[in-house]
Short mmCIF file of C-alpha atoms and ligand atoms in Angstrom, two decimals:
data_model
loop_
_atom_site.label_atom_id
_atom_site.label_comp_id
_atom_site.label_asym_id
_atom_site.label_seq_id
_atom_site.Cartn_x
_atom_site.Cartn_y
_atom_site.Cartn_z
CA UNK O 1 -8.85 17.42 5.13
CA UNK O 2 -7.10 15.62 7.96
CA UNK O 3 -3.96 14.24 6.98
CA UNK O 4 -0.94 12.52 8.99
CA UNK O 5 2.28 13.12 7.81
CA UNK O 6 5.30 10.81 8.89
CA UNK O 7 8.83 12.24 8.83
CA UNK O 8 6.98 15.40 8.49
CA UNK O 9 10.56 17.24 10.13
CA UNK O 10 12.28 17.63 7.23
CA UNK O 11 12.56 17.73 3.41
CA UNK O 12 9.63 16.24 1.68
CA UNK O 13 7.27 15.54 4.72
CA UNK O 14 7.93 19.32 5.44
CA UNK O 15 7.64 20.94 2.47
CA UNK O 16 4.34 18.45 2.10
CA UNK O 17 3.21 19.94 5.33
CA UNK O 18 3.64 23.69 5.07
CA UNK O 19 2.00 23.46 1.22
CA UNK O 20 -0.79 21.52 3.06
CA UNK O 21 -1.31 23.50 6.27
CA UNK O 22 -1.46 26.79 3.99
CA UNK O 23 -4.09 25.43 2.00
CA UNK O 24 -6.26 25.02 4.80
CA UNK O 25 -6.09 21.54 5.62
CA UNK O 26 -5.20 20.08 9.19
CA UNK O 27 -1.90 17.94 9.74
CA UNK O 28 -0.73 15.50 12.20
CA UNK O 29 3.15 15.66 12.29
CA UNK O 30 4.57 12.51 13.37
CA UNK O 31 8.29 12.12 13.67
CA UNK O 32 11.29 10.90 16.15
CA UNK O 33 13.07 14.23 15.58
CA UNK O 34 11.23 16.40 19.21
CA UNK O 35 13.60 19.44 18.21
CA UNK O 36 12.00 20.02 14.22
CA UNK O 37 8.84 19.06 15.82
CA UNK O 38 8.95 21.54 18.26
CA UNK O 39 10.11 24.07 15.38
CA UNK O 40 7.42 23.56 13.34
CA UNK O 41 4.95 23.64 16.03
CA UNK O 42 5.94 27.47 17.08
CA UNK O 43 5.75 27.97 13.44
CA UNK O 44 2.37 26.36 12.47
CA UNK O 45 0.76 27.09 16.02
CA UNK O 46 -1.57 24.35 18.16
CA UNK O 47 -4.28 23.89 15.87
CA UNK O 48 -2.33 20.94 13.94
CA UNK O 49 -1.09 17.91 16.03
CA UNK O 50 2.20 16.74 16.70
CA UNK O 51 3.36 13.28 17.76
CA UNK O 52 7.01 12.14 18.67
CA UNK O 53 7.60 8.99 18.29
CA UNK O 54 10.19 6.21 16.78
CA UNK O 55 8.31 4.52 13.64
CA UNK O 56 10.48 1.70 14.14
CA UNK O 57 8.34 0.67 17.06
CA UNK O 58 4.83 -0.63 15.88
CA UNK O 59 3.55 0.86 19.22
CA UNK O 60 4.16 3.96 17.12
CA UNK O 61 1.58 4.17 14.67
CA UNK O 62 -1.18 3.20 17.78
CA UNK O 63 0.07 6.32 19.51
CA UNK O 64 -0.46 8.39 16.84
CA UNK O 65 -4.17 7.29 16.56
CA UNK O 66 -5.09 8.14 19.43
CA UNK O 67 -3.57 11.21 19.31
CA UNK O 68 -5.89 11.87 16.38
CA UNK O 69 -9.22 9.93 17.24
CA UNK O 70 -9.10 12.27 20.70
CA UNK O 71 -9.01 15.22 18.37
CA UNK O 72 -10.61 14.88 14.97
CA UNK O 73 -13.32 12.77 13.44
CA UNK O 74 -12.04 11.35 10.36
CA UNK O 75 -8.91 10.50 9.16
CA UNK O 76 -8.87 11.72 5.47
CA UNK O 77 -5.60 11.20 4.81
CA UNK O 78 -2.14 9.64 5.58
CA UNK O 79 1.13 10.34 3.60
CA UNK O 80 4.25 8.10 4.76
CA UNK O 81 7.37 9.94 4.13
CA UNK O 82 9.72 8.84 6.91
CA UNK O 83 12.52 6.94 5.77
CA UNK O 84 16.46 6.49 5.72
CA UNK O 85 18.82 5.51 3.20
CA UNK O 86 20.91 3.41 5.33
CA UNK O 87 25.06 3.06 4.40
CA UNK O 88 25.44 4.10 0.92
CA UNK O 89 28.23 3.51 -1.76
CA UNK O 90 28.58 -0.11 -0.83
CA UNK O 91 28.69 -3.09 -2.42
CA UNK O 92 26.23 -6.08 -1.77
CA UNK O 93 29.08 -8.35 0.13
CA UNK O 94 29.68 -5.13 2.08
CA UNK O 95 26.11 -4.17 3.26
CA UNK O 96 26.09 -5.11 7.53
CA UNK O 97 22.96 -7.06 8.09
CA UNK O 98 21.93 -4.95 11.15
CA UNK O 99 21.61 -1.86 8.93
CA UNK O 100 19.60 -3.94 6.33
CA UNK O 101 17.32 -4.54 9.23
CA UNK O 102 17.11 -1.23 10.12
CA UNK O 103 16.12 0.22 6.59
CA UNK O 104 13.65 -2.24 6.49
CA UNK O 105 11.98 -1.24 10.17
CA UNK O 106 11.78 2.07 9.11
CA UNK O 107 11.11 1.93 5.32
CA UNK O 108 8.73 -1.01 5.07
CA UNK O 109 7.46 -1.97 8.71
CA UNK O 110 6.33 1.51 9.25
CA UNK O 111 4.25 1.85 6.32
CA UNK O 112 2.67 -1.30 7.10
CA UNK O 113 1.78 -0.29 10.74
CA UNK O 114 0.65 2.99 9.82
CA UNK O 115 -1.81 1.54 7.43
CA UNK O 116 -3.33 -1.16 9.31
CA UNK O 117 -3.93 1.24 12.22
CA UNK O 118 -5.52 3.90 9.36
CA UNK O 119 -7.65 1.30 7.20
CA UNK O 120 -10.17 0.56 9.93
CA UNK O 121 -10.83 3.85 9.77
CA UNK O 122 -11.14 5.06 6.43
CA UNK O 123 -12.97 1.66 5.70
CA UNK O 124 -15.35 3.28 8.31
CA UNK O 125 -15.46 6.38 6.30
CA UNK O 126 -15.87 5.09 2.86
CA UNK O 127 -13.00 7.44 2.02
CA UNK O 128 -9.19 7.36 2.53
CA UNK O 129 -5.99 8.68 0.20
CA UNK O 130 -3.20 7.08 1.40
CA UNK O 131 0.25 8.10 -0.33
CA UNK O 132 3.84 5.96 0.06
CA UNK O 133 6.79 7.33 -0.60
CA UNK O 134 9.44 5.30 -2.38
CA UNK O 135 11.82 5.98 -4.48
CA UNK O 136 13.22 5.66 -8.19
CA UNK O 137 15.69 3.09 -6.30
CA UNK O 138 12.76 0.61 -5.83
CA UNK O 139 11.70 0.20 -9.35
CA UNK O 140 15.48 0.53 -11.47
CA UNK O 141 17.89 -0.33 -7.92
CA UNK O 142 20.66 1.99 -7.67
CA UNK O 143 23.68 0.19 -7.40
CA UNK O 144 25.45 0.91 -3.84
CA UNK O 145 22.09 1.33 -1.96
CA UNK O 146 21.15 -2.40 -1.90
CA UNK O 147 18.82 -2.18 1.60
CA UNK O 148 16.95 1.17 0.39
CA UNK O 149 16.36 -0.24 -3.35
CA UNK O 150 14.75 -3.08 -1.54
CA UNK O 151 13.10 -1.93 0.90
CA UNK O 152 11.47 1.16 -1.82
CA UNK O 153 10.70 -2.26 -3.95
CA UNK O 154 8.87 -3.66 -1.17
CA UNK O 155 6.87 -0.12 -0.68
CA UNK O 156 5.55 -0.20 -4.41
CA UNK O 157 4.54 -3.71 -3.74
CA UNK O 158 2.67 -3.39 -0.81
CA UNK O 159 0.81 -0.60 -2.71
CA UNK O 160 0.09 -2.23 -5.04
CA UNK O 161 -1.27 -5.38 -3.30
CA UNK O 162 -3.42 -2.74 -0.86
CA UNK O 163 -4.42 -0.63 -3.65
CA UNK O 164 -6.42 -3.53 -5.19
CA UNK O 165 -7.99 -5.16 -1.55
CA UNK O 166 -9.44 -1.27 -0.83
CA UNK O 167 -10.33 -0.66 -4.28
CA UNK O 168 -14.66 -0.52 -4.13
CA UNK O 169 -14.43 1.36 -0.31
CA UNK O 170 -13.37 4.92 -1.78
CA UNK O 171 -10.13 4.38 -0.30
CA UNK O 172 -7.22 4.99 -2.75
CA UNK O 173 -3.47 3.70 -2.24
CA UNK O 174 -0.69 5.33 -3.87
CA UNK O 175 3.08 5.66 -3.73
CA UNK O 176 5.41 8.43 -5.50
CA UNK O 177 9.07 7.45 -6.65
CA UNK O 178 11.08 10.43 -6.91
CA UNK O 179 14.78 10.60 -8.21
CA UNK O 180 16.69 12.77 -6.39
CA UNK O 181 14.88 16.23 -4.61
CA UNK O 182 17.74 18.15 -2.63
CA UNK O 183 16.58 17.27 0.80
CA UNK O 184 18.83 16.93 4.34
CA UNK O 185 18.62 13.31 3.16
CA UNK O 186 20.80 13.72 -0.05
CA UNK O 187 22.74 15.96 1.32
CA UNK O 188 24.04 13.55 4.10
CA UNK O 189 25.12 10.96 0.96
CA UNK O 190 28.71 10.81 -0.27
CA UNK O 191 29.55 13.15 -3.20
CA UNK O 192 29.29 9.84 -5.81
CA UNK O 193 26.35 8.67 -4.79
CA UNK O 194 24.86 11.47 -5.97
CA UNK O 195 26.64 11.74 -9.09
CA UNK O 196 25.30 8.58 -9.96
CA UNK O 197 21.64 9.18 -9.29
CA UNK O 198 21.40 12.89 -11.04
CA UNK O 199 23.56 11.35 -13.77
CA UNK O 200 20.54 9.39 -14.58
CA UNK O 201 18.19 12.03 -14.83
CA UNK O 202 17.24 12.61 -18.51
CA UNK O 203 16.56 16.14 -17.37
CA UNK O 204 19.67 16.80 -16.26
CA UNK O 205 18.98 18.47 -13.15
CA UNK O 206 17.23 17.62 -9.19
CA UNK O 207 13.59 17.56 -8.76
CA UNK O 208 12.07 20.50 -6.31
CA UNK O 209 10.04 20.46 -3.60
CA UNK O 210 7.35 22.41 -5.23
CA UNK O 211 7.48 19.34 -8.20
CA UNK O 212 6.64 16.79 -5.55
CA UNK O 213 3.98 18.76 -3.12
CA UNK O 214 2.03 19.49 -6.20
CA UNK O 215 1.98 16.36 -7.21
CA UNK O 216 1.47 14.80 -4.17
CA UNK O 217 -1.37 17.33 -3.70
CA UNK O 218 -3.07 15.94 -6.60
CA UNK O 219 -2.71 12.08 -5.42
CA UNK O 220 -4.56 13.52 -2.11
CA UNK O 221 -7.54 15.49 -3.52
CA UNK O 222 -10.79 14.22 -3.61
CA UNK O 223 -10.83 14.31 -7.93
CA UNK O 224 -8.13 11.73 -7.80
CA UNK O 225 -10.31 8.90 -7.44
CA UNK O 226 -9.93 6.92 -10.21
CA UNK O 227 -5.97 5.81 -9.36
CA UNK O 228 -5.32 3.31 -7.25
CA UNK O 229 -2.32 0.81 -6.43
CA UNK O 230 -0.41 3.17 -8.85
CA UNK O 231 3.24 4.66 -8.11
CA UNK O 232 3.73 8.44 -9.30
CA UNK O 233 6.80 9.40 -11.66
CA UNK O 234 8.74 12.18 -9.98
CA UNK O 235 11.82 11.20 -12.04
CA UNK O 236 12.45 13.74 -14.61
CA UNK O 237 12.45 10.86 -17.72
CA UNK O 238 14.45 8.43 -15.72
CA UNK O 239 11.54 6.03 -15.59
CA UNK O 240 9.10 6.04 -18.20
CA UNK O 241 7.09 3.09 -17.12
N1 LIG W 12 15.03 13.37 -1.22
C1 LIG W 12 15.04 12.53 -2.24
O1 LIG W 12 15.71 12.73 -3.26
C2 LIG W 12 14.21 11.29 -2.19
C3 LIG W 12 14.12 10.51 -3.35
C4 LIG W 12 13.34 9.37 -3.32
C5 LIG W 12 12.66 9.02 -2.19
N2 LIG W 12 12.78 9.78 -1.06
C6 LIG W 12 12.05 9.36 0.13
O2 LIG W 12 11.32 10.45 0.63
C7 LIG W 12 11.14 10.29 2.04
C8 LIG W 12 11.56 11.57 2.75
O3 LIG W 12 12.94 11.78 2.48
P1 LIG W 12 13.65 13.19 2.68
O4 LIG W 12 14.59 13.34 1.55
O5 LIG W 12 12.64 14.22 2.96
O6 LIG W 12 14.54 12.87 3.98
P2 LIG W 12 14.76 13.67 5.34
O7 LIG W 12 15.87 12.96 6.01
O8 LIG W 12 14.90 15.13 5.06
O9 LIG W 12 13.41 13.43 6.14
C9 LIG W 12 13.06 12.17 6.66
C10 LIG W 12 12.30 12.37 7.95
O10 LIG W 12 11.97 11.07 8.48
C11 LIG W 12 12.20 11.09 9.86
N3 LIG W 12 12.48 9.74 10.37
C12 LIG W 12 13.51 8.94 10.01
N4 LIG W 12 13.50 7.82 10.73
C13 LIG W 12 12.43 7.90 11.58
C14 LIG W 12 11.89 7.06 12.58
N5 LIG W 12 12.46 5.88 12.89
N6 LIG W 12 10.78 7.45 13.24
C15 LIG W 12 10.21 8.64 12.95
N7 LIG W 12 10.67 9.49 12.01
C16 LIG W 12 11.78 9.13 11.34
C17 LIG W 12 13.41 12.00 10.05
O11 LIG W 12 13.52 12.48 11.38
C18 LIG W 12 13.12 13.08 9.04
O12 LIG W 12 12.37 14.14 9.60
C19 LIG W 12 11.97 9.06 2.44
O13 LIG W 12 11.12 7.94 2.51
C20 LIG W 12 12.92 8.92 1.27
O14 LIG W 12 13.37 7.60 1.12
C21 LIG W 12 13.55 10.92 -1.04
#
């Protein structure tokens, strides 16, 4: 399989990657981070690709297509993990509109540029597993994170509405919401925040990386063809629906 990964640097997008790359399959690691990129590319070696670019700019998702149509011949896959929380532990009245914006760039407007350059293509194919990921914030909202709850709402919704336009070309279109996976990202939150969000967990305790690349896994394969528009539970019992 070839499969682009977004924010494939750190936490989940590089945990995703390594599980991926072992099994055999061929990644394209795109992410504004040069210095992990570089990293991962002494680590993983030349046969996988690597793009650096800022997925706020929609010129982004065109560079990273051509990195791939001047190397490979399908596009299999695309997984869309890059993403920022944005200020945290704030109230509503004190969330700065400029950072709104900029959760939004990143969280929403990326996904939809990456897909629109990637549907052509799989349509093309008759095959395609794309994977979003959002967040437990998008369906329940976490109170204090009012840009990323939105902008993880808006991520299941375009799923779902993309899910359903794709669904007779063997394309499938699926997000994951996990709770809270210890990742660079949580660890950058303040101490509260995160009180909050594992206080939630029925489980008690963080997901792991191995939870969500097995699961993503799965959403990717080839068998899971009969799941579409859906959004994955990665939440420990938090959300049973
Ligand atoms: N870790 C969790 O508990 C958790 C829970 C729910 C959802 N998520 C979601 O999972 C995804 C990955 O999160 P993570 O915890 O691995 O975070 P992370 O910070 O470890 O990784 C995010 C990656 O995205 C990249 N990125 C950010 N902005 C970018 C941009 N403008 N252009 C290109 N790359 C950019 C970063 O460089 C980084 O490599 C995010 O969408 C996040 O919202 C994480």
């Amino acid at each position: 399989m070839n499969c682009i990964i977004t924010g494939a640097a750190s936490g989940l997008g590089e945990a995703l990657t390594l599980h991926l790359t072992k099994l055999g399959h061929k990644i394209c690691l795109v992410d504004h981070n040069d210095t992990a990129l570089q990293r991962l590319r002494k680590k993983l070696g030349g046969e996988h690709l690597y793009v650096t670019a800022d997925l706020t700019n929609p010129d982004a998702a065109k560079k990273t297509l051509s990195v791939t149509d001047a190397k490979w011949s399908t596009v299999d896959a695309l997984v869309n993990c890059a993403g920022i929380t944005g200020q945290t532990n704030r109230l509503t009245n004190e969330v700065e509109s400029e950072d709104f914006e900029q959760v939004f760039r990143i969280n929403v407007f990326a996904i939809f540029h990456m897909m629109k350059a990637v549907l052509p293509i799989m349509k093309k194919q008759q095959f395609g597993r794309i994977l979003n990921v959002a967040s437990i914030a998008g369906k329940d909202g976490n109170a204090g994170m009012l840009a990323y709850s939105a902008s993880k709402a808006a991520v299941i919704g375009m799923t779902k509405a993309a899910g359903k336009e794709y669904a007779e070309t063997g394309i499938t279109i699926n997000a994951v919401a996990p709770a809270v996976i210890r990742t660079p990202m949580v660890a950058a939150l303040p101490k509260a925040q995160i009180k909050y969000m594992t206080d939630k967990i029925p489980m008690k305790r963080c997901g792991t990386l191995d939870e969500f690349v097995h699961l993503v896994t799965f959403a990717l394969s080839p068998e899971a063809s009969f799941t579409t528009g859906f959004t994955f539970d990665l939440s420990g019992g938090r959300a049973v629906y």
